Amino acid sequence: MANPLPRPTGTYLETLPDAARGALLDLGASRLCRRGEALMREGDLSDHVVLIEQGLVKATVTLENGRVALLNIKVGGDLIGEMALITGEPRSATVTACVDSRVRVVSAAAFTRFLTDHPAAHFALDRTIVRTMRWGEQRRTDFNGYSASARLARVLVYLADAYGRKSVGGVALKLGLTQGEIGSLVGVEEDTARREFRTLRDREAITVGYRSVTIVDRDRLREIGELT
């Protein structure tokens, strides 16, 4: 299985000390999830967390009007299911593999012992949760303060910095996400998302392909996103 993305340095796994990282990778069972397979479902009660060893997944929620909104994406090294583990509440989102992905399923009991044995891992988990909450808060702030084009530009800058790969034409984002799914990150419907992608393309900030985006002018994209 090819790894679609480099492992960002800020993922949960990569922020752990060597001893804790090795201990975590010894826990649970590793398995392959095929593209489109749900790892977790919104509303389920379960007693495990999942470490993404390799691949890409998306977290979505179903809104009251039936629309499915993309909340976030996670890549190799990220942890999912930690919020439900801490709160004891049902899963708050459905997590689906965007590409064939290898994951490690760790029981709640084993993960709790791991955190007890490795205090640094507990601090790293706290930082991960705070970062996730800040991501959500930033999207809500952007929704109230910026146009759809600016919000889309801001999210693309973030995704390119976190998950992009340098290519001949710029920085490629091959996340396997549709324009509508990326648009849902900034609170717009699919038709609006497509229109705003065309706007960014016409302004020569990006090029678009099938489930991919290439940032060809990062400075222009930042200008559109009103990023200083």
mmCIF file of C-alpha atoms in Angstrom:
data_model
loop_
_atom_site.group_PDB
_atom_site.id
_atom_site.type_symbol
_atom_site.label_atom_id
_atom_site.label_comp_id
_atom_site.label_asym_id
_atom_site.label_seq_id
_atom_site.Cartn_x
_atom_site.Cartn_y
_atom_site.Cartn_z
ATOM 1 C CA MET A 1 0.000 0.000 0.000
ATOM 2 C CA ALA A 2 1.441 3.368 -1.025
ATOM 3 C CA ASN A 3 1.556 6.109 1.558
ATOM 4 C CA PRO A 4 -0.444 9.049 0.107
ATOM 5 C CA LEU A 5 0.957 11.654 2.451
ATOM 6 C CA PRO A 6 4.121 12.398 4.386
ATOM 7 C CA ARG A 7 3.674 12.032 8.118
ATOM 8 C CA PRO A 8 3.479 15.591 9.509
ATOM 9 C CA THR A 9 5.738 16.340 12.452
ATOM 10 C CA GLY A 10 2.819 17.564 14.552
ATOM 11 C CA THR A 11 0.862 14.320 14.693
ATOM 12 C CA TYR A 12 0.287 12.590 18.013
ATOM 13 C CA LEU A 13 2.710 9.781 17.251
ATOM 14 C CA GLU A 14 5.502 12.084 16.136
ATOM 15 C CA THR A 15 5.279 14.255 19.270
ATOM 16 C CA LEU A 16 5.855 11.276 21.577
ATOM 17 C CA PRO A 17 9.251 10.452 23.103
ATOM 18 C CA ASP A 18 10.896 7.428 21.516
ATOM 19 C CA ALA A 19 10.048 5.071 24.387
ATOM 20 C CA ALA A 20 6.368 6.068 24.395
ATOM 21 C CA ARG A 21 6.168 5.866 20.603
ATOM 22 C CA GLY A 22 7.545 2.345 20.627
ATOM 23 C CA ALA A 23 5.212 1.292 23.432
ATOM 24 C CA LEU A 24 2.159 2.616 21.588
ATOM 25 C CA LEU A 25 3.109 0.799 18.404
ATOM 26 C CA ASP A 26 3.274 -2.442 20.410
ATOM 27 C CA LEU A 27 -0.329 -2.087 21.584
ATOM 28 C CA GLY A 28 -3.452 -3.462 19.948
ATOM 29 C CA ALA A 29 -3.735 -4.934 16.498
ATOM 30 C CA SER A 30 -2.797 -3.472 13.138
ATOM 31 C CA ARG A 31 -5.189 -3.924 10.217
ATOM 32 C CA LEU A 32 -5.825 -2.650 6.710
ATOM 33 C CA CYS A 33 -8.885 -0.482 6.041
ATOM 34 C CA ARG A 34 -10.027 -0.205 2.448
ATOM 35 C CA ARG A 35 -11.007 3.097 0.883
ATOM 36 C CA GLY A 36 -14.582 3.952 1.844
ATOM 37 C CA GLU A 37 -14.581 1.754 4.948
ATOM 38 C CA ALA A 38 -15.943 3.358 8.126
ATOM 39 C CA LEU A 39 -13.604 3.016 11.102
ATOM 40 C CA MET A 40 -16.069 4.641 13.492
ATOM 41 C CA ARG A 41 -19.684 5.708 13.159
ATOM 42 C CA GLU A 42 -21.352 8.758 14.632
ATOM 43 C CA GLY A 43 -23.436 7.845 17.684
ATOM 44 C CA ASP A 44 -21.769 4.482 18.310
ATOM 45 C CA LEU A 45 -20.596 3.439 21.752
ATOM 46 C CA SER A 46 -17.189 1.782 21.551
ATOM 47 C CA ASP A 47 -14.234 1.131 23.800
ATOM 48 C CA HIS A 48 -11.154 1.768 21.687
ATOM 49 C CA VAL A 49 -9.013 4.385 20.003
ATOM 50 C CA VAL A 50 -7.451 4.118 16.578
ATOM 51 C CA LEU A 51 -3.936 5.161 15.609
ATOM 52 C CA ILE A 52 -3.507 5.811 11.893
ATOM 53 C CA GLU A 53 -0.221 4.188 10.975
ATOM 54 C CA GLN A 54 -0.399 4.982 7.273
ATOM 55 C CA GLY A 55 -3.060 6.598 5.122
ATOM 56 C CA LEU A 56 -5.749 9.270 5.242
ATOM 57 C CA VAL A 57 -9.195 9.394 6.870
ATOM 58 C CA LYS A 58 -11.963 11.986 7.103
ATOM 59 C CA ALA A 59 -14.294 12.803 10.001
ATOM 60 C CA THR A 60 -17.860 13.748 9.034
ATOM 61 C CA VAL A 61 -21.130 14.514 10.797
ATOM 62 C CA THR A 62 -24.728 14.384 9.594
ATOM 63 C CA LEU A 63 -26.559 17.671 10.123
ATOM 64 C CA GLU A 64 -30.236 18.026 10.982
ATOM 65 C CA ASN A 65 -31.061 18.814 7.345
ATOM 66 C CA GLY A 66 -29.459 15.550 6.259
ATOM 67 C CA ARG A 67 -26.345 17.167 4.783
ATOM 68 C CA VAL A 68 -23.035 15.504 5.585
ATOM 69 C CA ALA A 69 -20.344 17.970 6.695
ATOM 70 C CA LEU A 70 -16.619 17.327 6.736
ATOM 71 C CA LEU A 71 -15.120 18.220 10.111
ATOM 72 C CA ASN A 72 -11.487 17.332 9.701
ATOM 73 C CA ILE A 73 -8.973 15.009 8.106
ATOM 74 C CA LYS A 74 -6.361 12.845 9.794
ATOM 75 C CA VAL A 75 -3.207 11.244 8.424
ATOM 76 C CA GLY A 76 -0.534 8.747 9.454
ATOM 77 C CA GLY A 77 0.503 9.402 13.051
ATOM 78 C CA ASP A 78 -2.815 10.899 14.111
ATOM 79 C CA LEU A 79 -5.073 9.435 16.780
ATOM 80 C CA ILE A 80 -8.851 9.199 16.446
ATOM 81 C CA GLY A 81 -11.525 8.377 18.985
ATOM 82 C CA GLU A 82 -9.754 10.039 21.908
ATOM 83 C CA MET A 83 -12.597 12.435 22.755
ATOM 84 C CA ALA A 84 -15.135 9.657 23.250
ATOM 85 C CA LEU A 85 -12.576 7.771 25.336
ATOM 86 C CA ILE A 86 -12.213 10.724 27.696
ATOM 87 C CA THR A 87 -15.878 11.742 27.913
ATOM 88 C CA GLY A 88 -17.454 8.285 27.771
ATOM 89 C CA GLU A 89 -19.995 9.665 25.305
ATOM 90 C CA PRO A 90 -20.969 8.197 21.906
ATOM 91 C CA ARG A 91 -18.777 8.877 18.890
ATOM 92 C CA SER A 92 -19.294 12.453 17.706
ATOM 93 C CA ALA A 93 -18.380 11.772 14.063
ATOM 94 C CA THR A 94 -18.114 9.079 11.422
ATOM 95 C CA VAL A 95 -14.527 8.367 10.389
ATOM 96 C CA THR A 96 -14.000 6.936 6.912
ATOM 97 C CA ALA A 97 -10.863 5.901 5.053
ATOM 98 C CA CYS A 98 -10.225 8.157 2.029
ATOM 99 C CA VAL A 99 -7.563 5.771 0.715
ATOM 100 C CA ASP A 100 -6.459 2.291 1.692
ATOM 101 C CA SER A 101 -5.061 2.891 5.176
ATOM 102 C CA ARG A 102 -3.314 0.875 7.843
ATOM 103 C CA VAL A 103 -4.541 1.517 11.367
ATOM 104 C CA ARG A 104 -3.843 0.183 14.841
ATOM 105 C CA VAL A 105 -6.873 -0.488 17.055
ATOM 106 C CA VAL A 106 -6.110 -0.116 20.766
ATOM 107 C CA SER A 107 -8.593 -0.922 23.534
ATOM 108 C CA ALA A 108 -9.568 1.814 25.956
ATOM 109 C CA ALA A 109 -8.109 -0.169 28.853
ATOM 110 C CA ALA A 110 -4.751 -0.654 27.130
ATOM 111 C CA PHE A 111 -4.563 2.982 26.059
ATOM 112 C CA THR A 112 -5.402 4.205 29.547
ATOM 113 C CA ARG A 113 -2.602 2.057 31.007
ATOM 114 C CA PHE A 114 -0.287 3.427 28.339
ATOM 115 C CA LEU A 115 -1.079 7.007 29.393
ATOM 116 C CA THR A 116 -0.472 6.098 33.038
ATOM 117 C CA ASP A 117 2.877 4.503 32.250
ATOM 118 C CA HIS A 118 3.964 7.373 29.971
ATOM 119 C CA PRO A 119 3.002 10.782 31.397
ATOM 120 C CA ALA A 120 4.537 12.559 28.399
ATOM 121 C CA ALA A 121 2.021 10.761 26.197
ATOM 122 C CA HIS A 122 -0.781 12.163 28.336
ATOM 123 C CA PHE A 123 0.523 15.700 27.825
ATOM 124 C CA ALA A 124 0.832 15.034 24.097
ATOM 125 C CA LEU A 125 -2.780 13.862 24.033
ATOM 126 C CA ASP A 126 -3.887 17.060 25.760
ATOM 127 C CA ARG A 127 -2.071 19.100 23.119
ATOM 128 C CA THR A 128 -3.701 17.073 20.355
ATOM 129 C CA ILE A 129 -7.168 17.711 21.766
ATOM 130 C CA VAL A 130 -6.499 21.427 22.167
ATOM 131 C CA ARG A 131 -5.238 21.641 18.583
ATOM 132 C CA THR A 132 -8.379 19.905 17.310
ATOM 133 C CA MET A 133 -10.590 22.277 19.278
ATOM 134 C CA ARG A 134 -8.661 25.290 17.963
ATOM 135 C CA TRP A 135 -9.117 24.025 14.414
ATOM 136 C CA GLY A 136 -12.886 23.940 14.913
ATOM 137 C CA GLU A 137 -12.917 27.350 16.584
ATOM 138 C CA GLN A 138 -10.873 28.862 13.740
ATOM 139 C CA ARG A 139 -13.332 27.547 11.163
ATOM 140 C CA ARG A 140 -16.240 29.097 13.092
ATOM 141 C CA THR A 141 -14.370 32.407 13.382
ATOM 142 C CA ASP A 142 -13.587 32.383 9.665
ATOM 143 C CA PHE A 143 -17.240 31.704 8.836
ATOM 144 C CA ASN A 144 -18.340 34.854 10.645
ATOM 145 C CA GLY A 145 -15.537 37.112 9.429
ATOM 146 C CA TYR A 146 -14.576 36.191 5.857
ATOM 147 C CA SER A 147 -16.116 35.626 2.432
ATOM 148 C CA ALA A 148 -16.428 32.109 1.017
ATOM 149 C CA SER A 149 -13.423 32.690 -1.259
ATOM 150 C CA ALA A 150 -11.301 33.886 1.640
ATOM 151 C CA ARG A 151 -12.356 30.966 3.848
ATOM 152 C CA LEU A 152 -11.546 28.454 1.134
ATOM 153 C CA ALA A 153 -8.162 30.089 0.503
ATOM 154 C CA ARG A 154 -7.348 30.003 4.220
ATOM 155 C CA VAL A 155 -8.180 26.298 4.509
ATOM 156 C CA LEU A 156 -6.177 25.444 1.399
ATOM 157 C CA VAL A 157 -3.141 27.275 2.803
ATOM 158 C CA TYR A 158 -3.473 25.287 6.038
ATOM 159 C CA LEU A 159 -3.884 21.962 4.216
ATOM 160 C CA ALA A 160 -0.972 22.696 1.898
ATOM 161 C CA ASP A 161 1.298 23.559 4.821
ATOM 162 C CA ALA A 162 0.264 20.434 6.733
ATOM 163 C CA TYR A 163 -0.161 17.827 3.997
ATOM 164 C CA GLY A 164 1.105 19.226 0.699
ATOM 165 C CA ARG A 165 3.866 17.758 -1.414
ATOM 166 C CA LYS A 166 6.152 19.798 -3.633
ATOM 167 C CA SER A 167 5.554 19.129 -7.306
ATOM 168 C CA VAL A 168 6.663 20.591 -10.618
ATOM 169 C CA GLY A 169 3.733 23.009 -10.681
ATOM 170 C CA GLY A 170 3.692 24.006 -7.019
ATOM 171 C CA VAL A 171 2.452 22.249 -3.892
ATOM 172 C CA ALA A 172 0.120 19.333 -4.589
ATOM 173 C CA LEU A 173 -2.733 18.347 -2.300
ATOM 174 C CA LYS A 174 -3.766 14.804 -3.188
ATOM 175 C CA LEU A 175 -6.151 14.118 -0.330
ATOM 176 C CA GLY A 176 -8.768 12.173 -2.263
ATOM 177 C CA LEU A 177 -11.423 14.705 -1.209
ATOM 178 C CA THR A 178 -14.016 16.239 -3.512
ATOM 179 C CA GLN A 179 -14.378 19.988 -3.894
ATOM 180 C CA GLY A 180 -17.685 19.703 -2.063
ATOM 181 C CA GLU A 181 -16.057 17.949 0.881
ATOM 182 C CA ILE A 182 -13.357 20.606 1.175
ATOM 183 C CA GLY A 183 -16.072 23.241 0.810
ATOM 184 C CA SER A 184 -17.936 21.775 3.773
ATOM 185 C CA LEU A 185 -14.888 22.586 5.909
ATOM 186 C CA VAL A 186 -15.653 26.266 5.305
ATOM 187 C CA GLY A 187 -19.432 26.015 5.516
ATOM 188 C CA VAL A 188 -20.482 26.180 1.859
ATOM 189 C CA GLU A 189 -22.655 23.931 -0.284
ATOM 190 C CA GLU A 190 -21.149 21.869 -3.102
ATOM 191 C CA ASP A 191 -22.242 24.239 -5.894
ATOM 192 C CA THR A 192 -20.729 27.190 -4.048
ATOM 193 C CA ALA A 193 -17.541 25.247 -3.398
ATOM 194 C CA ARG A 194 -17.135 24.468 -7.084
ATOM 195 C CA ARG A 195 -17.693 28.123 -7.968
ATOM 196 C CA GLU A 196 -15.121 29.289 -5.437
ATOM 197 C CA PHE A 197 -12.592 26.731 -6.662
ATOM 198 C CA ARG A 198 -13.085 28.139 -10.166
ATOM 199 C CA THR A 199 -12.559 31.643 -8.794
ATOM 200 C CA LEU A 200 -9.260 30.657 -7.175
ATOM 201 C CA ARG A 201 -8.228 28.884 -10.367
ATOM 202 C CA ASP A 202 -9.109 31.906 -12.522
ATOM 203 C CA ARG A 203 -7.060 34.100 -10.200
ATOM 204 C CA GLU A 204 -4.143 31.741 -10.896
ATOM 205 C CA ALA A 205 -3.682 30.738 -7.266
ATOM 206 C CA ILE A 206 -4.463 27.035 -7.808
ATOM 207 C CA THR A 207 -5.047 24.384 -10.426
ATOM 208 C CA VAL A 208 -7.556 21.584 -9.885
ATOM 209 C CA GLY A 209 -7.643 17.944 -10.877
ATOM 210 C CA TYR A 210 -9.656 14.882 -9.966
ATOM 211 C CA ARG A 211 -9.854 14.961 -6.141
ATOM 212 C CA SER A 212 -6.667 17.022 -6.082
ATOM 213 C CA VAL A 213 -5.567 20.652 -5.874
ATOM 214 C CA THR A 214 -2.190 22.198 -6.635
ATOM 215 C CA ILE A 215 -1.207 25.480 -5.012
ATOM 216 C CA VAL A 216 0.654 27.318 -7.783
ATOM 217 C CA ASP A 217 0.902 30.736 -6.090
ATOM 218 C CA ARG A 218 0.923 30.510 -2.309
ATOM 219 C CA ASP A 219 1.406 34.261 -1.835
ATOM 220 C CA ARG A 220 -1.643 35.025 -3.947
ATOM 221 C CA LEU A 221 -3.664 32.405 -2.090
ATOM 222 C CA ARG A 222 -2.650 33.960 1.234
ATOM 223 C CA GLU A 223 -3.630 37.386 -0.103
ATOM 224 C CA ILE A 224 -7.069 36.103 -1.104
ATOM 225 C CA GLY A 225 -7.408 34.531 2.335
ATOM 226 C CA GLU A 226 -6.436 37.809 3.991
ATOM 227 C CA LEU A 227 -3.593 36.078 5.789
ATOM 228 C CA THR A 228 -0.871 38.400 6.965
#
